[in-house]
mmCIF file of C-alpha atoms in Angstrom:
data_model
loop_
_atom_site.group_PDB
_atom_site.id
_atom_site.type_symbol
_atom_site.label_atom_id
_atom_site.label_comp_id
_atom_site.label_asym_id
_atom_site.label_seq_id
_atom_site.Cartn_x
_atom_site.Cartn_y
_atom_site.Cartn_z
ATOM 1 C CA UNK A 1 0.000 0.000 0.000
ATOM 2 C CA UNK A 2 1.529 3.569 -0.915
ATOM 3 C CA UNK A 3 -0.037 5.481 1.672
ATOM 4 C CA UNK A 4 -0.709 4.054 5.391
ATOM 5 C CA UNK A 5 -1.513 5.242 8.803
ATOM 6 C CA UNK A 6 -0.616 4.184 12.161
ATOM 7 C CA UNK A 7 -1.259 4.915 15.447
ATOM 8 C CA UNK A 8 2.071 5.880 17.534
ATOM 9 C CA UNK A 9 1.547 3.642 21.299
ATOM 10 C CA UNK A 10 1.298 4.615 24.402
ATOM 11 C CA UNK A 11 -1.133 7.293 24.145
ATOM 12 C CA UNK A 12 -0.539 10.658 25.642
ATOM 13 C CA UNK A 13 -4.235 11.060 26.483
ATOM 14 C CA UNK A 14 -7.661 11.143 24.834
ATOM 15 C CA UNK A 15 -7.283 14.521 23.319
ATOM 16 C CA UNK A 16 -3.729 14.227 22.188
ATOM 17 C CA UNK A 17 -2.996 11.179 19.541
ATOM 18 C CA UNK A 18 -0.187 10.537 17.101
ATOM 19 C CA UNK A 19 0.085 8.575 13.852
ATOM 20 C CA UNK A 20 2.721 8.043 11.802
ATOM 21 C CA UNK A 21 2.063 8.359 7.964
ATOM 22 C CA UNK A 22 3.874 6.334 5.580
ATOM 23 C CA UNK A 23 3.876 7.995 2.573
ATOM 24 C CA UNK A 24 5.393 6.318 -0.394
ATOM 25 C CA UNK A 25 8.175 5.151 1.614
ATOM 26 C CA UNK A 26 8.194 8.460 3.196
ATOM 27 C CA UNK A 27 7.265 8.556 7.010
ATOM 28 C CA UNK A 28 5.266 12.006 8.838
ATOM 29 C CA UNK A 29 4.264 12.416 11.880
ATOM 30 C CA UNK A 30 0.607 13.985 12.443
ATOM 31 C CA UNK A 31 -0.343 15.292 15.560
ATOM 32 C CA UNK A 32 -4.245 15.383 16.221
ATOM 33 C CA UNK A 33 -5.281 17.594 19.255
ATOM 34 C CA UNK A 34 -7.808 20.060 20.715
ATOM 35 C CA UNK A 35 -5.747 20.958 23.131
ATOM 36 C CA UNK A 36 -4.410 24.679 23.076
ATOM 37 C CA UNK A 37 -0.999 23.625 25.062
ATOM 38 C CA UNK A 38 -0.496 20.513 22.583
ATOM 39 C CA UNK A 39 -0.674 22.718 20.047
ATOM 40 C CA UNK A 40 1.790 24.871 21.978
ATOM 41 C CA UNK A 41 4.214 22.303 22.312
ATOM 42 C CA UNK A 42 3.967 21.941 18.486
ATOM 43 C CA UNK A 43 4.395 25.223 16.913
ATOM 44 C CA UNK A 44 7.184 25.755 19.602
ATOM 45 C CA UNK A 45 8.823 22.474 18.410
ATOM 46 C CA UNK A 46 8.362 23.327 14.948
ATOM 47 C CA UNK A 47 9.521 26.840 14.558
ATOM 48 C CA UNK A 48 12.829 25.392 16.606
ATOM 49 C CA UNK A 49 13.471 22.514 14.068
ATOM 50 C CA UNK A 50 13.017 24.941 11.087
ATOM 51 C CA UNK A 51 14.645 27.854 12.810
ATOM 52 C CA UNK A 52 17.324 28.470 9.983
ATOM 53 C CA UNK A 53 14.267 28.584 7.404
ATOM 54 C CA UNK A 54 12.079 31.560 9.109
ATOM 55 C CA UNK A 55 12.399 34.290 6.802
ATOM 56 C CA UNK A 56 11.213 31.698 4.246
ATOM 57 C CA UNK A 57 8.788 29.541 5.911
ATOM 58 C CA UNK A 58 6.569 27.749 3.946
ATOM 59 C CA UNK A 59 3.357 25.968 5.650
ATOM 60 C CA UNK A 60 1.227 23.301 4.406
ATOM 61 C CA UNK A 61 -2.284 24.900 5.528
ATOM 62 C CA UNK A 62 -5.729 23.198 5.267
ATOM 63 C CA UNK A 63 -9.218 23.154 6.513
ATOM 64 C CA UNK A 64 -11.634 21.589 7.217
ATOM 65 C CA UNK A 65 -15.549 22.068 8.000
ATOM 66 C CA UNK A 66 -18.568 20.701 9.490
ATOM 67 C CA UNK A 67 -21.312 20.389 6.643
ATOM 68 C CA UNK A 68 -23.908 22.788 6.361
ATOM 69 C CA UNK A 69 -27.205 21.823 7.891
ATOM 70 C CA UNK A 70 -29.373 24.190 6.204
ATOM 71 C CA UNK A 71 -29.491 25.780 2.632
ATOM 72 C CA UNK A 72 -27.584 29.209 3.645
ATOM 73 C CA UNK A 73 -26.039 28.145 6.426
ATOM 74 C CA UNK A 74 -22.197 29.249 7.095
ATOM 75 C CA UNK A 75 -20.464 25.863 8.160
ATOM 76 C CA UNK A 76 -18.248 26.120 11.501
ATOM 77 C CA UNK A 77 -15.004 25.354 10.795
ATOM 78 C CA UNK A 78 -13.693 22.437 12.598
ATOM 79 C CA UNK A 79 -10.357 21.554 11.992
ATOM 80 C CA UNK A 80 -6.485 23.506 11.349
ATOM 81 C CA UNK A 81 -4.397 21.746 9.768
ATOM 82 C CA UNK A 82 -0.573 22.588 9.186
ATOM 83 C CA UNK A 83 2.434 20.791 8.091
ATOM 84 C CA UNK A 84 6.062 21.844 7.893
ATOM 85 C CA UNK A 85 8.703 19.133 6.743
ATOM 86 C CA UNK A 86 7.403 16.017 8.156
ATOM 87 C CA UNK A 87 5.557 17.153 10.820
ATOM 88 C CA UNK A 88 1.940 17.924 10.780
ATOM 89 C CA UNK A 89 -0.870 19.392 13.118
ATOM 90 C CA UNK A 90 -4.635 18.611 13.114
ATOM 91 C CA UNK A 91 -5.975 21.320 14.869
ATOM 92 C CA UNK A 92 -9.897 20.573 16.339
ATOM 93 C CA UNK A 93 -11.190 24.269 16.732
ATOM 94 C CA UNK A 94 -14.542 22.977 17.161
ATOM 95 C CA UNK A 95 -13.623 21.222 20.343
ATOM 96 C CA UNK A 96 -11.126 23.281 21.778
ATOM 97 C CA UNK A 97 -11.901 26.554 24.344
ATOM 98 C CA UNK A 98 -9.209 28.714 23.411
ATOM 99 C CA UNK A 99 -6.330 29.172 21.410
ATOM 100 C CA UNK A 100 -2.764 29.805 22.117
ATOM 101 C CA UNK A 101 -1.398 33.227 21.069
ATOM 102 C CA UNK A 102 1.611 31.294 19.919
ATOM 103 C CA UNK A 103 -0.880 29.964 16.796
ATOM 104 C CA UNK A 104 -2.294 33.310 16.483
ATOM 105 C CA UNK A 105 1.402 35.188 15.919
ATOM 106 C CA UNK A 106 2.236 32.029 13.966
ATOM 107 C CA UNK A 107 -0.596 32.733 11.416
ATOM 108 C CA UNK A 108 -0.056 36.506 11.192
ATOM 109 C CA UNK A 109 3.834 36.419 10.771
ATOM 110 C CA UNK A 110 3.951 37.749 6.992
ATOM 111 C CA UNK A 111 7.297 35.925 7.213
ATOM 112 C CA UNK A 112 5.186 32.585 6.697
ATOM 113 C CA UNK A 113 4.006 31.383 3.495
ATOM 114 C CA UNK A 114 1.200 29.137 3.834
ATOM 115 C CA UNK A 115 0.079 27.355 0.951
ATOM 116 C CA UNK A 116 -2.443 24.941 -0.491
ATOM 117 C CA UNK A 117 -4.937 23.996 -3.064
ATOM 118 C CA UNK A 118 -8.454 25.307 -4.271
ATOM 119 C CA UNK A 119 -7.730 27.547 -0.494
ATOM 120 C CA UNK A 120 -9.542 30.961 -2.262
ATOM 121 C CA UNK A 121 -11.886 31.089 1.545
ATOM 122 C CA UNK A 122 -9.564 29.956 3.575
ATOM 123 C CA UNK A 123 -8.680 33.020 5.274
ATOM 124 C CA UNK A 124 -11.929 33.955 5.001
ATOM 125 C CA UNK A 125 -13.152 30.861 7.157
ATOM 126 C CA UNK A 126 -10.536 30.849 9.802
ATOM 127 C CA UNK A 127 -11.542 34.506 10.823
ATOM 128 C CA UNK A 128 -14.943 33.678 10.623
ATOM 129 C CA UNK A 129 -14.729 30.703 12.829
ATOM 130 C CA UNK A 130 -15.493 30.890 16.906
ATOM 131 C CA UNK A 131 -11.930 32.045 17.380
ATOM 132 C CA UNK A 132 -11.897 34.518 14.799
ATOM 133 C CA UNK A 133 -8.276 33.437 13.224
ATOM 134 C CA UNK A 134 -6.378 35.783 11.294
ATOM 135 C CA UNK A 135 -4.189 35.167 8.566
ATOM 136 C CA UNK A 136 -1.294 37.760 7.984
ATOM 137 C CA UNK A 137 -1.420 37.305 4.581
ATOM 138 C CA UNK A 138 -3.795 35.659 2.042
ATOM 139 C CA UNK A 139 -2.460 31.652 1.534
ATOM 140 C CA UNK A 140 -0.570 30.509 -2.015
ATOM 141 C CA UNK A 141 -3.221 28.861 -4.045
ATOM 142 C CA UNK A 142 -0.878 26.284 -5.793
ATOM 143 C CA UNK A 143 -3.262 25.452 -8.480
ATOM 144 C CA UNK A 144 -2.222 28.985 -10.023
ATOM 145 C CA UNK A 145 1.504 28.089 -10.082
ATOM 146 C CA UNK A 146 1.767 24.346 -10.257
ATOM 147 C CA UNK A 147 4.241 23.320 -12.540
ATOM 148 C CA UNK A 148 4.794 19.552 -13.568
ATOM 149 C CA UNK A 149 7.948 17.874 -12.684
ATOM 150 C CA UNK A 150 7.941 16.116 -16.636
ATOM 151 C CA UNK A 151 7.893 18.888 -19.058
ATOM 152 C CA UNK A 152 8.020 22.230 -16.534
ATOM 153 C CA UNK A 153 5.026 22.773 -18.648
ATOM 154 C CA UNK A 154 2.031 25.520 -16.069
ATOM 155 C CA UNK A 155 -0.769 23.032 -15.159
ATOM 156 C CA UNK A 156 -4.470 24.354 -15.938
ATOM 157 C CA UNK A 157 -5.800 26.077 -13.030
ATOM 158 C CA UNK A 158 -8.519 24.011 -13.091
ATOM 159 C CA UNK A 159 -6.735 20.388 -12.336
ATOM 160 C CA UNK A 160 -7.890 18.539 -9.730
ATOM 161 C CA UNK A 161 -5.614 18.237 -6.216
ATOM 162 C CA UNK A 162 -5.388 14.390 -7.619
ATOM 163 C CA UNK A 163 -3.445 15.424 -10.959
ATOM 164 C CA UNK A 164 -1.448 18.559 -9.317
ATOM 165 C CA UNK A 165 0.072 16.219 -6.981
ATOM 166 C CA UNK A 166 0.770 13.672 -9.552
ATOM 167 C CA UNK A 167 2.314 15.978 -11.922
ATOM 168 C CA UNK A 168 4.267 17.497 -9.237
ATOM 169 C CA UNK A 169 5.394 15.059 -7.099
ATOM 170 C CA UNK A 170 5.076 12.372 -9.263
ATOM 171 C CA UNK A 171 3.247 10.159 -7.020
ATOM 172 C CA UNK A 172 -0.742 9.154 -6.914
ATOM 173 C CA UNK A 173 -3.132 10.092 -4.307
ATOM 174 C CA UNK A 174 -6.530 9.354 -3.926
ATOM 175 C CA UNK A 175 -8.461 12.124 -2.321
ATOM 176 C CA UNK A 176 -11.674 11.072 -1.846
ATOM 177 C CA UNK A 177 -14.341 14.087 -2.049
ATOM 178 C CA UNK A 178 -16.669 11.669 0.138
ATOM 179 C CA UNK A 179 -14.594 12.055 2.999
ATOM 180 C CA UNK A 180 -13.794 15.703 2.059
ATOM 181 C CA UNK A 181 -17.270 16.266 2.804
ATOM 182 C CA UNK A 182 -17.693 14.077 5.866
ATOM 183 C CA UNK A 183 -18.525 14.923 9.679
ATOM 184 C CA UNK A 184 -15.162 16.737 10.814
ATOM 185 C CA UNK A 185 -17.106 17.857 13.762
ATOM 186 C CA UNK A 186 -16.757 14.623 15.287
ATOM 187 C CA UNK A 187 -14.847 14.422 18.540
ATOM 188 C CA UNK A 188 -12.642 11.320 17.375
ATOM 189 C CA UNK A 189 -11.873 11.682 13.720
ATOM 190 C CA UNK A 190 -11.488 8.061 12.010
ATOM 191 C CA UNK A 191 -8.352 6.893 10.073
ATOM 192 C CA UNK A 192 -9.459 8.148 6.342
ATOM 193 C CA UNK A 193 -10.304 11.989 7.474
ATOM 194 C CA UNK A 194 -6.590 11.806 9.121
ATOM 195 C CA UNK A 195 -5.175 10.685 6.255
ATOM 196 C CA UNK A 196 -7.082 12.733 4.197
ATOM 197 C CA UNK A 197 -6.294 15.905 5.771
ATOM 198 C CA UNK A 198 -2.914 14.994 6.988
ATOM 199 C CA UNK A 199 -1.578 14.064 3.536
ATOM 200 C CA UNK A 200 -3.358 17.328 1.654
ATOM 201 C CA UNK A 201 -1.118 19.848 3.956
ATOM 202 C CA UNK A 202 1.940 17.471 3.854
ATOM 203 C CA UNK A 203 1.796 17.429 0.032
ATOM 204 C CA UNK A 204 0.785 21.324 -0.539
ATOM 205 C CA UNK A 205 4.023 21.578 2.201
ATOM 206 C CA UNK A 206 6.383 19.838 -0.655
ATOM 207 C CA UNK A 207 4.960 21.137 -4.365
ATOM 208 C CA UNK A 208 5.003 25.002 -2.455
ATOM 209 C CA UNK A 209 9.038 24.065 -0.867
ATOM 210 C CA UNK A 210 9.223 23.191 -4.959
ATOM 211 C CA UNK A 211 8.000 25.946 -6.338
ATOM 212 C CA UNK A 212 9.886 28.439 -4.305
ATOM 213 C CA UNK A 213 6.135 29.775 -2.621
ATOM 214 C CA UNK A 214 8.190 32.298 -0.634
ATOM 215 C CA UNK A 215 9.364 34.002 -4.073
ATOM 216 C CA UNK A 216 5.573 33.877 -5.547
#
């Protein structure tokens, strides 16, 4: 199998799992939390490892919502998720009280590039959520400056994630839009919505390290 997910033993606690990703031989570590400190400990982690790279950070950034349960209605967002290198965070707003300043900085530092695909309301969601997020700058829509590892040929703005990351990484990945759309409100997120959000930020993380998103 090219893409697998495992839980890392012992547990830290109910609120605070790990998984290790194998992807395409690759391993990442995902973090899933909706606790403020875990996510703390994370970022402060993070921006340590990648110190040497913070004028030029790039961030895998995704999110994720609770569907809509009325014609009109704004859906909540309910999870954060960001990945730099091989570490990624699953963020569950929806279940946590507060958030830690540290994420708040992290998201405004204009020194940060977050990036990911078909993002346009991202930005747009985060602020709107509970916790009223806001993003320093607006996040690098790769599907505008995907370029494919074969020919350097500009893909069509219109690919789907599926072909982007095949054309850019050179590796296929099955996003399935049925668990795009399923409950992320849930306290205890199953295996596929891990990997499926998980693997989105950790590839946007490597085609936007690619393509230079700092530069764009």
């Amino acid at each position: 199998m090219a893409i697998s997910i495992t839980e890392d033993y012992p547990r830290v606690s109910q609120n605070h799992l790990r998984f290790t990703i194998d992807f395409h031989s690759t391993p990442f570590t995902t973090t899933v939390t909706s606790a403020p400190k875990v996510v703390r400990k994370w970022l402060r982690t993070t921006l340590y490892r990648y110190a040497r790279f913070r004028h030029r950070l790039v961030v895998g950034l995704g999110v994720q919502w609770r569907p809509a349960s009325y014609r009109g209605e704004k859906p909540p967002v309910a999870t954060l998720q960001l990945c730099v290198g091989r570490r990624c965070l699953i963020f569950q707003l929806l279940h946590s009280p507060t958030v830690p300043n540290l994420l708040r900085r992290f998201l405004k530092n204009p020194n940060n590039t977050f990036v990911g695909m078909w993002n346009h309301s991202d930005k747009k969601l985060l602020f709107s959520s509970e916790h009223e997020l806001e993003m320093g700058r607006d996040p690098v829509d790769l599907t505008r400056h995907a370029v494919s590892r074969h020919d350097g040929r500009r893909l069509e703005a219109r690919e789907s994630r599926k072909t982007i990351v095949r054309e850019c990484l050179g590796v296929d990945v099955d996003f399935n839009e049925r668990v795009g759309r399923s409950e992320w409100e849930k306290y205890k997120l199953d295996d596929e919505q891990i990997l499926y959000a998980a693997v989105d930020a950790y590839c946007s993380f490597l085609i936007g390290k690619d393509l230079r998103a700092w530069e764009l």
